[in-house]
Structures are given as structure tokens and as C-alpha cells.
Amino acid sequence: MAEEALPLLEARFKERPDDTFAMTELSWVYLALGRDADALRLARQAADTISVEKDALSGPNFQTGLAQIEARAGEPEEAVKRLRRLLAIPAGGEVSIARLKIDPVWDPIRNRPDFQQLLSGPQQIGANK
């Protein structure tokens, strides 16, 4: 399925190089195809384009997506650092202790001590305590 989606998403991204949703979708396809470096590059580009500082509503979504890619593409330390930062700000429903505990997207890093430490922290760390 990823092989079929690849040319379509690459064409869309070529037509719209600033389309952060195309970047995100394409990064997941690259990840599925084992192209981890490409997946990380595009996920970072999307997260940098719509950062938390630029967009407090959408920025956390892109940061969370990048953390998900990092967790699966061999950069678990970066994923945990990013999640720690997201837990410290109002990030909507994207990142919470409860969600981290049950969402299978975090399974690749679930048993890491640093991830487990996040789960044992306060339910809310940031301004919404």
C-alpha cells in the first residue's frame, strides 16, 4: 500500500512544497518503506514550518507527529525530549499522560526508562495544572 501511495504523495509534495499535510503524510509513507532519514527530514520540516511558537493550536500536532516518527525511526531519545516539552505546555489533547499510556503509536519506546518516567509524572505539568 505504501508503494502505491508514494508516487501520488511525492507528486503532491512536488506541486505544493509548503504543504505541511503532504509532508506529514509522505513522512509516514517513507517510514513504512524503511526510508527513516527521509521520514525524519520531512517530519522535521513540517514541525519547523508550523512550530508551536508560530501556531499554538496546530504546532503541537506537528511536534507530536515528529515525536511519533522519531520514536519509530531510531531517535527515541529525541522523541522523549519532545514529548517532555509538549507535556510542559498547553498542547490540546495531543499529548497527555493518559494518552501516552494507552496509544499504541508509542509502543516502540514504551519500555524505555525515560518514557516510563514521563508516564509516572504529574498528569499535567504545564500551565493547565
Short mmCIF file of C-alpha atoms in Angstrom, two decimals:
data_model
loop_
_atom_site.label_atom_id
_atom_site.label_comp_id
_atom_site.label_asym_id
_atom_site.label_seq_id
_atom_site.Cartn_x
_atom_site.Cartn_y
_atom_site.Cartn_z
CA MET A 1 0.00 0.00 0.00
CA ALA A 2 2.83 2.42 0.84
CA GLU A 3 4.41 1.72 -2.54
CA GLU A 4 1.16 2.75 -4.23
CA ALA A 5 0.81 5.94 -2.21
CA LEU A 6 4.41 7.03 -2.68
CA PRO A 7 4.25 8.42 -6.25
CA LEU A 8 0.96 10.19 -5.54
CA LEU A 9 2.24 11.87 -2.39
CA GLU A 10 5.60 12.74 -3.93
CA ALA A 11 3.78 14.38 -6.86
CA ARG A 12 1.54 16.32 -4.47
CA PHE A 13 4.55 17.44 -2.44
CA LYS A 14 6.39 18.50 -5.60
CA GLU A 15 3.38 20.60 -6.65
CA ARG A 16 2.97 22.06 -3.16
CA PRO A 17 6.33 22.07 -1.38
CA ASP A 18 4.92 24.12 1.52
CA ASP A 19 2.01 21.75 2.17
CA THR A 20 2.69 20.53 5.69
CA PHE A 21 -0.01 17.89 5.46
CA ALA A 22 1.66 16.43 2.37
CA MET A 23 4.97 16.47 4.25
CA THR A 24 3.42 14.61 7.16
CA GLU A 25 1.67 12.01 5.03
CA LEU A 26 4.77 11.45 2.93
CA SER A 27 6.94 11.09 6.04
CA TRP A 28 4.73 8.19 7.22
CA VAL A 29 4.97 6.52 3.81
CA TYR A 30 8.76 6.89 3.85
CA LEU A 31 8.81 5.37 7.33
CA ALA A 32 6.70 2.41 6.16
CA LEU A 33 9.16 1.87 3.31
CA GLY A 34 12.16 1.90 5.65
CA ARG A 35 13.35 5.31 4.47
CA ASP A 36 13.83 6.60 8.01
CA ALA A 37 16.13 9.51 7.13
CA ASP A 38 13.62 10.84 4.58
CA ALA A 39 10.77 10.37 7.07
CA LEU A 40 12.62 12.31 9.75
CA ARG A 41 13.64 15.08 7.34
CA LEU A 42 10.07 15.73 6.19
CA ALA A 43 8.53 15.41 9.66
CA ARG A 44 11.09 17.95 10.95
CA GLN A 45 10.35 20.26 8.03
CA ALA A 46 6.62 20.16 8.80
CA ALA A 47 7.22 20.73 12.53
CA ASP A 48 9.56 23.65 11.78
CA THR A 49 7.13 25.19 9.28
CA ILE A 50 4.26 25.17 11.77
CA SER A 51 6.06 25.39 15.09
CA VAL A 52 4.40 25.86 18.46
CA GLU A 53 5.75 29.42 18.50
CA LYS A 54 4.12 30.21 15.15
CA ASP A 55 0.83 28.41 15.77
CA ALA A 56 -0.16 27.45 19.31
CA LEU A 57 -3.08 25.35 18.05
CA SER A 58 -1.56 23.37 15.18
CA GLY A 59 2.08 23.48 16.24
CA PRO A 60 1.70 20.81 18.95
CA ASN A 61 0.10 18.47 16.40
CA PHE A 62 3.15 18.66 14.14
CA GLN A 63 5.53 18.31 17.10
CA THR A 64 3.63 15.21 18.22
CA GLY A 65 3.80 13.78 14.71
CA LEU A 66 7.54 14.36 14.66
CA ALA A 67 7.90 12.61 18.02
CA GLN A 68 5.95 9.65 16.64
CA ILE A 69 8.29 9.43 13.65
CA GLU A 70 11.35 9.82 15.89
CA ALA A 71 10.10 7.00 18.13
CA ARG A 72 9.90 4.66 15.15
CA ALA A 73 12.89 5.85 13.14
CA GLY A 74 15.67 5.24 15.62
CA GLU A 75 15.64 8.52 17.55
CA PRO A 76 13.81 7.56 20.74
CA GLU A 77 15.74 10.00 22.93
CA GLU A 78 14.60 12.88 20.76
CA ALA A 79 11.02 11.61 20.87
CA VAL A 80 11.02 11.53 24.66
CA LYS A 81 12.59 15.02 24.88
CA ARG A 82 9.94 16.35 22.52
CA LEU A 83 7.14 14.70 24.50
CA ARG A 84 8.52 16.17 27.72
CA ARG A 85 8.40 19.66 26.15
CA LEU A 86 4.86 19.06 24.89
CA LEU A 87 3.69 17.95 28.33
CA ALA A 88 5.01 21.25 29.71
CA ILE A 89 2.77 23.41 27.51
CA PRO A 90 -0.94 23.53 26.77
CA ALA A 91 -0.90 21.12 23.82
CA GLY A 92 -4.59 20.42 23.50
CA GLY A 93 -5.47 16.75 23.52
CA GLU A 94 -2.45 15.71 21.51
CA VAL A 95 -0.21 14.78 24.40
CA SER A 96 -1.29 13.76 27.87
CA ILE A 97 -0.06 11.19 30.35
CA ALA A 98 -3.27 9.20 29.90
CA ARG A 99 -2.93 9.17 26.12
CA LEU A 100 0.75 8.22 26.24
CA LYS A 101 -0.16 5.26 28.45
CA ILE A 102 -2.65 3.74 26.01
CA ASP A 103 -1.81 4.92 22.49
CA PRO A 104 -0.09 2.08 20.59
CA VAL A 105 1.86 4.56 18.47
CA TRP A 106 4.23 4.82 21.45
CA ASP A 107 4.83 1.05 21.70
CA PRO A 108 8.33 1.28 20.14
CA ILE A 109 9.53 3.37 23.10
CA ARG A 110 7.08 2.24 25.79
CA ASN A 111 9.62 0.18 27.77
CA ARG A 112 12.34 2.82 27.81
CA PRO A 113 13.07 4.16 31.31
CA ASP A 114 12.88 7.78 30.13
CA PHE A 115 9.44 7.18 28.59
CA GLN A 116 8.26 5.37 31.73
CA GLN A 117 9.44 8.37 33.75
CA LEU A 118 7.13 10.59 31.68
CA LEU A 119 4.22 8.27 32.49
CA SER A 120 4.89 8.47 36.21
CA GLY A 121 4.92 12.27 36.22
CA PRO A 122 2.04 14.53 37.20
CA GLN A 123 -1.00 14.36 34.95
CA GLN A 124 -0.42 17.96 33.89
CA ILE A 125 2.95 19.61 34.03
CA GLY A 126 2.29 22.91 32.29
CA ALA A 127 0.12 25.95 32.76
CA ASN A 128 -3.10 23.94 32.91
CA LYS A 129 -2.28 22.17 36.20
#
